[in-house]
Amino acid sequence: MRVMEDAVFKARDADEAVEIGGPDAEEDVKKVSPPCLLGIDEFSQKQRRFVVVGYALTSKKIKSFLQPKLERLARNKGILFVAIDQNRPLSEQGPFDIVLHKLTGKEWRQILEEYRLTHPDVTVLDPPDAILHLRNRQSMLQCVADMNLSDSFGRVGVPRQLVIKKDASSIPDAVSNAGLRLPLVVKPLVADGSAKSHELSLAYDQHSLRKLEPPLVLQEFVNHGGVLFKVYIVGEAIKVVRRFSLPDVSRRELSKSAGVFRFPRVSCAAASADEADLDPSVAELPPRPLLERLAKELRRGLGLRLFNLDMIREHGTRDRFYVIDINYFPGYGKMPEYEHIFTDFLLGLVESQCKERALADDDEDEDDY
């Protein structure tokens, strides 16, 4: 909920009501005591104080994420979204319970790191150094590859891939030496959220590889029935939706095809496949226990709580899956029921903060004896 001049919000307390909004909005926010001052039990009650979430997002992300329905629900649940002024020192703003961000740049990362050190009680979503791993496709999928996740519910891996940083003329030999099979999905090496970073191409023959423009990642194309699964992670919550993807490529088609074919941002631009009449073997969602284990391992390995996976099932199999992309703070506005999932997540974070502080205080009291 952005604090706007025409908005007036009331923070209800047993003894007082504090108005938030108008030209003095920031000063008003400072009057709202942190939720933990009420104690853990009282925090869960209806008459709790506001949880203040400072956000630093691009205008595009603000428009897609901070939608009116989310703002209304957040207000009803006692959550204030307050815009961070990037022209002022972050330490002079707030106080915040949570800082939500998706900005790039070395300077912003440094500001956040310094803020985390001086404000250990504030949760920063997510640590900027951890996010960096997802901005490079060379390191993005390494966590999944190292995992080698396999159990009774299925197997999860990553397609074989090759990173080319320069010299397009060497690509055909590099592909042959690495033993990669055509066709190959071509992706920019840098995944910075820009439109260019989401451009995909499909290279059908060795000769065409010389026409590519490094730095890039070449990934073996895996037939997957033309459907991918977008697995959204919000803390411990998991939501899966189907999206149409690139169609399968047969060996016969491959023998007759040549060149490099460019595609738009496939999983985002395509219509939802949730309501489509699909072959059940293609449409069946990945098993829930497998997704829960995968999400748990990735949260720990990546050090992130807000991300999504693009996941495919190898066509002709039931239990062989591949993660082909991971994105930080994705387009949650396209995730069904994201408003309830996200606001519950924010409240859960603050409640956890309260418990940790209460335990720390108890430990200090015991030391006094």
Coordinates of C-alpha atoms in Angstrom, one line a residue:
M1 CA 0.0 0.0 0.0
R2 CA 1.8 3.2 -1.1
V3 CA 1.3 6.1 1.2
M4 CA -0.4 8.7 -1.0
E5 CA -1.7 12.2 -0.2
D6 CA -5.3 11.3 -0.6
A7 CA -5.0 8.2 1.5
V8 CA -5.8 8.1 5.3
F9 CA -5.1 4.9 7.2
K10 CA -5.7 4.2 10.9
A11 CA -3.4 2.1 13.1
R12 CA -5.7 0.7 15.7
D13 CA -4.4 0.3 19.2
A14 CA -6.2 -0.4 22.5
D15 CA -5.5 3.1 23.7
E16 CA -5.0 5.2 20.6
A17 CA -5.6 5.7 16.9
V18 CA -2.8 7.1 14.7
E19 CA -3.7 8.5 11.3
I20 CA -1.3 7.7 8.5
G21 CA -1.3 9.6 5.2
G22 CA -1.3 13.1 3.8
P23 CA 1.8 15.3 3.4
D24 CA 3.2 14.2 6.8
A25 CA 2.9 10.5 6.0
E26 CA 6.5 9.7 6.8
E27 CA 6.4 11.4 10.2
D28 CA 3.1 9.6 10.9
V29 CA 4.7 6.2 10.1
K30 CA 7.4 7.0 12.7
K31 CA 4.6 7.2 15.3
V32 CA 3.6 3.6 14.7
S33 CA 5.4 1.4 17.2
P34 CA 7.0 -1.8 15.9
P35 CA 4.6 -4.8 16.2
C36 CA 6.9 -6.6 18.6
L37 CA 6.3 -4.1 21.3
L38 CA 2.9 -5.7 21.7
G39 CA 4.3 -9.2 22.3
I40 CA 3.9 -12.3 20.2
D41 CA 0.5 -13.3 21.4
E42 CA -1.0 -9.8 20.9
F43 CA 0.7 -9.5 17.5
S44 CA -1.7 -12.1 16.1
Q45 CA -4.7 -10.4 17.4
K46 CA -6.9 -8.1 15.3
Q47 CA -5.9 -4.9 17.0
R48 CA -2.2 -5.1 16.2
R49 CA 0.0 -2.2 15.1
F50 CA 1.0 -1.8 11.4
V51 CA 3.9 -3.7 9.9
V52 CA 5.8 -1.2 7.8
V53 CA 7.3 -2.5 4.5
G54 CA 9.6 -0.1 2.8
Y55 CA 9.8 -0.8 -0.9
A56 CA 12.4 0.1 -3.6
L57 CA 11.1 -1.1 -6.9
T58 CA 11.1 -0.1 -10.5
S59 CA 8.0 1.7 -11.8
K60 CA 7.2 -1.4 -13.9
K61 CA 7.3 -3.6 -10.8
I62 CA 5.3 -1.2 -8.7
K63 CA 2.6 -1.2 -11.3
S64 CA 2.5 -5.0 -11.7
F65 CA 2.9 -5.9 -8.0
L66 CA 1.4 -3.2 -5.9
Q67 CA -2.1 -3.6 -7.4
P68 CA -5.2 -2.1 -5.7
K69 CA -6.4 -5.5 -4.5
L70 CA -3.1 -6.2 -2.7
E71 CA -3.1 -2.7 -1.2
R72 CA -6.6 -3.1 0.2
L73 CA -5.9 -6.5 1.6
A74 CA -2.6 -5.4 3.2
R75 CA -4.3 -2.4 4.8
N76 CA -7.0 -4.7 6.3
K77 CA -4.3 -7.0 7.6
G78 CA -2.3 -4.2 9.2
I79 CA 0.5 -3.8 6.6
L80 CA 1.8 -0.4 5.3
F81 CA 3.8 -0.2 2.1
V82 CA 6.0 2.9 2.1
A83 CA 8.0 4.0 -0.9
I84 CA 11.8 4.4 -0.2
D85 CA 13.2 7.7 -1.5
Q86 CA 16.3 6.8 -3.4
N87 CA 17.5 10.4 -3.2
R88 CA 17.8 10.3 0.6
P89 CA 20.0 8.1 2.8
L90 CA 18.1 4.9 3.6
S91 CA 19.1 5.0 7.3
E92 CA 17.2 8.3 7.7
Q93 CA 13.9 6.7 6.5
G94 CA 11.5 4.4 8.2
P95 CA 11.5 2.8 10.7
F96 CA 10.8 -0.3 8.6
D97 CA 10.1 -3.9 9.7
I98 CA 10.9 -5.2 6.2
V99 CA 12.6 -3.7 3.1
L100 CA 11.4 -5.1 -0.2
H101 CA 13.5 -4.3 -3.2
K102 CA 14.3 -5.1 -6.8
L103 CA 16.8 -2.6 -8.1
T104 CA 20.1 -3.3 -9.8
G105 CA 23.5 -1.6 -9.6
K106 CA 26.6 -1.8 -7.4
E107 CA 25.8 1.4 -5.5
W108 CA 22.3 0.1 -4.5
R109 CA 23.8 -3.2 -3.3
Q110 CA 26.3 -1.3 -1.2
I111 CA 23.6 0.8 0.4
L112 CA 21.6 -2.2 1.3
E113 CA 24.5 -4.1 2.7
E114 CA 25.4 -1.2 4.9
Y115 CA 21.8 -0.9 6.0
R116 CA 21.6 -4.6 6.9
L117 CA 24.7 -4.2 9.1
T118 CA 23.3 -1.2 11.0
H119 CA 19.7 -2.4 11.1
P120 CA 19.9 -6.1 12.0
D121 CA 16.3 -6.1 13.2
V122 CA 15.0 -5.3 9.7
T123 CA 14.4 -8.1 7.2
V124 CA 15.8 -7.3 3.8
L125 CA 14.1 -9.2 1.0
D126 CA 16.4 -10.5 -0.2
P127 CA 20.2 -10.2 0.5
P128 CA 21.7 -8.4 -2.5
D129 CA 24.7 -10.7 -2.8
A130 CA 22.4 -13.8 -3.0
I131 CA 20.4 -12.2 -5.8
L132 CA 23.6 -11.7 -7.9
H133 CA 23.8 -15.5 -8.4
L134 CA 20.5 -15.3 -10.4
R135 CA 21.7 -12.4 -12.6
N136 CA 24.2 -14.7 -14.3
R137 CA 23.0 -17.8 -16.2
Q138 CA 26.4 -19.4 -15.6
S139 CA 25.8 -19.6 -11.9
M140 CA 21.9 -19.5 -11.9
L141 CA 21.3 -23.2 -12.2
Q142 CA 24.4 -24.4 -10.4
C143 CA 22.6 -24.9 -7.1
V144 CA 20.1 -27.3 -8.9
A145 CA 22.9 -29.1 -10.7
D146 CA 24.8 -29.7 -7.4
M147 CA 21.6 -31.0 -5.8
N148 CA 21.1 -33.9 -8.1
L149 CA 17.6 -34.3 -6.6
S150 CA 16.1 -37.7 -7.0
D151 CA 13.6 -39.6 -4.9
S152 CA 10.5 -41.7 -5.3
F153 CA 8.5 -38.7 -6.6
G154 CA 10.8 -37.9 -9.5
R155 CA 14.2 -36.6 -10.6
V156 CA 15.2 -33.0 -11.1
G157 CA 18.2 -31.8 -13.0
V158 CA 19.3 -29.1 -15.4
P159 CA 19.8 -29.4 -19.2
R160 CA 23.4 -29.6 -20.3
Q161 CA 24.7 -26.2 -21.1
L162 CA 27.7 -24.3 -22.3
V163 CA 28.8 -20.7 -21.6
I164 CA 30.3 -18.7 -24.4
K165 CA 31.7 -15.3 -23.4
K166 CA 33.3 -14.2 -26.7
D167 CA 34.5 -15.3 -30.1
A168 CA 31.4 -16.6 -32.0
S169 CA 33.6 -18.3 -34.6
S170 CA 34.7 -20.8 -31.9
I171 CA 31.1 -21.8 -30.9
P172 CA 30.7 -24.8 -33.3
D173 CA 33.9 -26.5 -32.1
A174 CA 33.1 -25.7 -28.5
V175 CA 29.6 -27.3 -28.9
S176 CA 31.1 -30.4 -30.5
N177 CA 33.8 -30.8 -27.9
A178 CA 31.2 -30.4 -25.1
G179 CA 29.0 -33.1 -26.8
L180 CA 25.9 -30.9 -26.8
R181 CA 23.1 -32.0 -29.1
L182 CA 21.1 -29.8 -31.5
P183 CA 18.8 -27.9 -31.3
L184 CA 20.2 -25.5 -28.7
V185 CA 18.3 -22.9 -26.8
V186 CA 20.3 -19.6 -26.9
K187 CA 20.0 -17.3 -23.9
P188 CA 21.8 -14.0 -22.9
L189 CA 24.4 -14.7 -20.2
V190 CA 23.1 -11.7 -18.1
A191 CA 19.7 -12.1 -16.6
D192 CA 19.0 -8.6 -15.3
G193 CA 15.3 -8.4 -15.8
S194 CA 15.5 -6.3 -19.0
A195 CA 13.5 -7.3 -22.1
K196 CA 16.7 -8.2 -23.8
S197 CA 17.8 -10.6 -21.1
H198 CA 14.6 -12.7 -21.7
E199 CA 15.1 -13.0 -25.5
L200 CA 15.3 -16.7 -26.6
S201 CA 16.5 -18.3 -29.8
L202 CA 16.6 -21.8 -31.1
A203 CA 19.7 -22.8 -33.1
Y204 CA 19.1 -25.8 -35.4
D205 CA 22.5 -26.4 -37.1
Q206 CA 26.2 -26.0 -36.5
H207 CA 26.8 -23.4 -39.2
S208 CA 24.2 -21.0 -37.6
L209 CA 26.1 -21.0 -34.3
R210 CA 28.7 -18.7 -35.8
K211 CA 26.0 -16.0 -36.2
L212 CA 25.3 -15.8 -32.5
E213 CA 26.4 -12.8 -30.4
P214 CA 28.2 -13.7 -27.1
P215 CA 28.1 -13.5 -24.2
L216 CA 25.5 -16.2 -24.1
V217 CA 24.4 -19.6 -22.7
L218 CA 23.7 -22.5 -25.0
Q219 CA 21.3 -25.0 -23.4
E220 CA 20.3 -28.4 -24.9
F221 CA 16.6 -28.3 -25.9
V222 CA 14.5 -30.9 -24.1
N223 CA 11.2 -31.9 -25.7
H224 CA 8.5 -31.2 -23.1
G225 CA 5.2 -31.3 -24.8
G226 CA 5.1 -27.5 -25.3
V227 CA 4.2 -26.8 -21.7
L228 CA 6.3 -25.5 -18.8
F229 CA 5.5 -25.1 -15.1
K230 CA 6.1 -21.8 -13.4
V231 CA 6.8 -22.6 -9.8
Y232 CA 6.4 -19.5 -7.6
I233 CA 8.1 -19.5 -4.2
V234 CA 7.1 -17.0 -1.5
G235 CA 8.9 -18.1 1.7
E236 CA 7.5 -21.6 2.3
A237 CA 4.5 -21.2 0.1
I238 CA 4.5 -22.8 -3.4
K239 CA 2.1 -22.0 -6.3
V240 CA 2.4 -23.7 -9.7
V241 CA 0.8 -22.6 -13.0
R242 CA 1.1 -24.0 -16.5
R243 CA 2.3 -21.9 -19.4
F244 CA 2.6 -22.7 -23.1
S245 CA 6.2 -23.1 -24.3
L246 CA 8.2 -23.9 -27.4
P247 CA 6.8 -26.9 -29.3
D248 CA 8.7 -30.2 -29.5
V249 CA 11.2 -30.7 -32.2
S250 CA 11.4 -34.1 -33.9
R251 CA 14.5 -35.6 -35.4
R252 CA 12.8 -35.4 -38.8
E253 CA 12.1 -31.7 -38.3
L254 CA 15.7 -31.1 -37.1
S255 CA 17.1 -32.7 -40.2
K256 CA 15.1 -30.4 -42.4
S257 CA 15.6 -27.2 -40.4
A258 CA 18.5 -24.7 -40.4
G259 CA 19.2 -21.3 -39.0
V260 CA 18.5 -19.5 -35.7
F261 CA 14.9 -18.7 -34.8
R262 CA 14.2 -15.9 -32.3
F263 CA 11.2 -16.1 -29.9
P264 CA 9.7 -13.6 -27.5
R265 CA 9.7 -14.0 -23.8
V266 CA 8.0 -17.4 -24.1
S267 CA 6.7 -18.2 -20.6
C268 CA 5.6 -14.6 -20.0
A269 CA 4.0 -13.7 -23.3
A270 CA 2.2 -17.0 -23.8
A271 CA -1.3 -17.5 -22.6
S272 CA -1.9 -19.6 -19.6
A273 CA -2.2 -23.4 -20.3
D274 CA -4.2 -24.1 -17.1
E275 CA -7.5 -24.2 -18.9
A276 CA -6.3 -25.8 -22.1
D277 CA -7.4 -29.2 -23.2
L278 CA -4.0 -30.9 -22.9
D279 CA -2.8 -34.5 -22.9
P280 CA -2.9 -35.5 -19.2
S281 CA 0.7 -36.8 -19.4
V282 CA 1.8 -33.3 -20.4
A283 CA -0.5 -31.3 -18.1
E284 CA 0.0 -33.2 -14.9
L285 CA 1.7 -30.9 -12.4
P286 CA 5.0 -32.0 -10.8
P287 CA 4.4 -34.0 -7.5
R288 CA 3.9 -31.7 -4.5
P289 CA 6.4 -33.5 -2.3
L290 CA 9.1 -33.1 -5.0
L291 CA 8.4 -29.4 -5.3
E292 CA 8.5 -28.9 -1.5
R293 CA 11.8 -30.6 -1.3
L294 CA 13.2 -28.7 -4.3
A295 CA 12.0 -25.4 -2.9
K296 CA 13.4 -26.1 0.5
E297 CA 16.8 -27.0 -0.9
L298 CA 16.9 -23.9 -3.2
R299 CA 15.9 -21.5 -0.3
R300 CA 18.8 -22.8 1.6
G301 CA 21.2 -23.0 -1.3
L302 CA 20.4 -19.7 -2.8
G303 CA 19.7 -17.8 0.4
L304 CA 16.5 -16.4 -1.1
R305 CA 12.8 -16.4 -0.2
L306 CA 11.3 -14.7 -3.3
F307 CA 11.9 -16.4 -6.6
N308 CA 10.3 -18.7 -9.2
L309 CA 11.4 -21.6 -11.3
D310 CA 10.7 -22.4 -14.9
M311 CA 10.4 -26.2 -14.9
I312 CA 9.7 -28.7 -17.6
R313 CA 8.9 -32.4 -17.8
E314 CA 10.8 -34.4 -20.4
H315 CA 8.2 -35.5 -23.0
G316 CA 7.5 -39.3 -22.8
T317 CA 8.4 -39.5 -19.1
R318 CA 6.4 -39.0 -16.0
D319 CA 9.0 -38.2 -13.4
R320 CA 12.0 -36.6 -15.1
F321 CA 12.1 -32.8 -14.7
Y322 CA 14.5 -30.0 -15.6
V323 CA 14.8 -26.5 -14.2
I324 CA 15.6 -24.2 -17.1
D325 CA 15.5 -20.8 -15.4
I326 CA 15.3 -19.1 -12.0
N327 CA 14.1 -15.6 -11.5
Y328 CA 14.3 -13.3 -8.4
F329 CA 11.1 -11.5 -7.3
P330 CA 9.2 -12.6 -10.4
G331 CA 5.8 -11.3 -11.7
Y332 CA 3.8 -12.3 -8.7
G333 CA 0.8 -10.3 -10.0
K334 CA 0.3 -13.2 -12.5
M335 CA 0.2 -15.8 -9.7
P336 CA -3.3 -16.8 -8.5
E337 CA -4.1 -15.5 -5.0
Y338 CA -0.8 -13.8 -4.7
E339 CA -2.3 -11.1 -2.5
H340 CA -3.2 -13.5 0.3
I341 CA 0.0 -15.5 -0.1
F342 CA 2.3 -12.5 0.0
T343 CA 0.6 -10.7 2.9
D344 CA 0.5 -13.8 5.0
F345 CA 4.2 -14.2 4.2
L346 CA 5.0 -10.7 5.4
L347 CA 3.1 -11.1 8.6
G348 CA 4.8 -14.5 9.2
L349 CA 8.2 -12.8 8.8
V350 CA 7.5 -10.2 11.5
E351 CA 6.1 -12.8 13.9
S352 CA 9.3 -14.8 13.4
Q353 CA 11.3 -11.7 14.2
C354 CA 9.3 -11.2 17.4
K355 CA 10.0 -14.8 18.5
E356 CA 13.7 -14.5 17.8
R357 CA 13.9 -11.2 19.8
A358 CA 12.0 -12.7 22.7
L359 CA 14.3 -15.7 22.8
A360 CA 17.4 -13.4 22.6
D361 CA 16.0 -11.4 25.5
D362 CA 15.4 -14.5 27.6
D363 CA 19.0 -15.6 27.0
E364 CA 20.3 -12.2 28.1
D365 CA 18.1 -12.4 31.3
E366 CA 19.6 -15.8 32.1
D367 CA 23.1 -14.5 31.6
D368 CA 22.3 -11.8 34.2
Y369 CA 22.1 -14.5 36.9

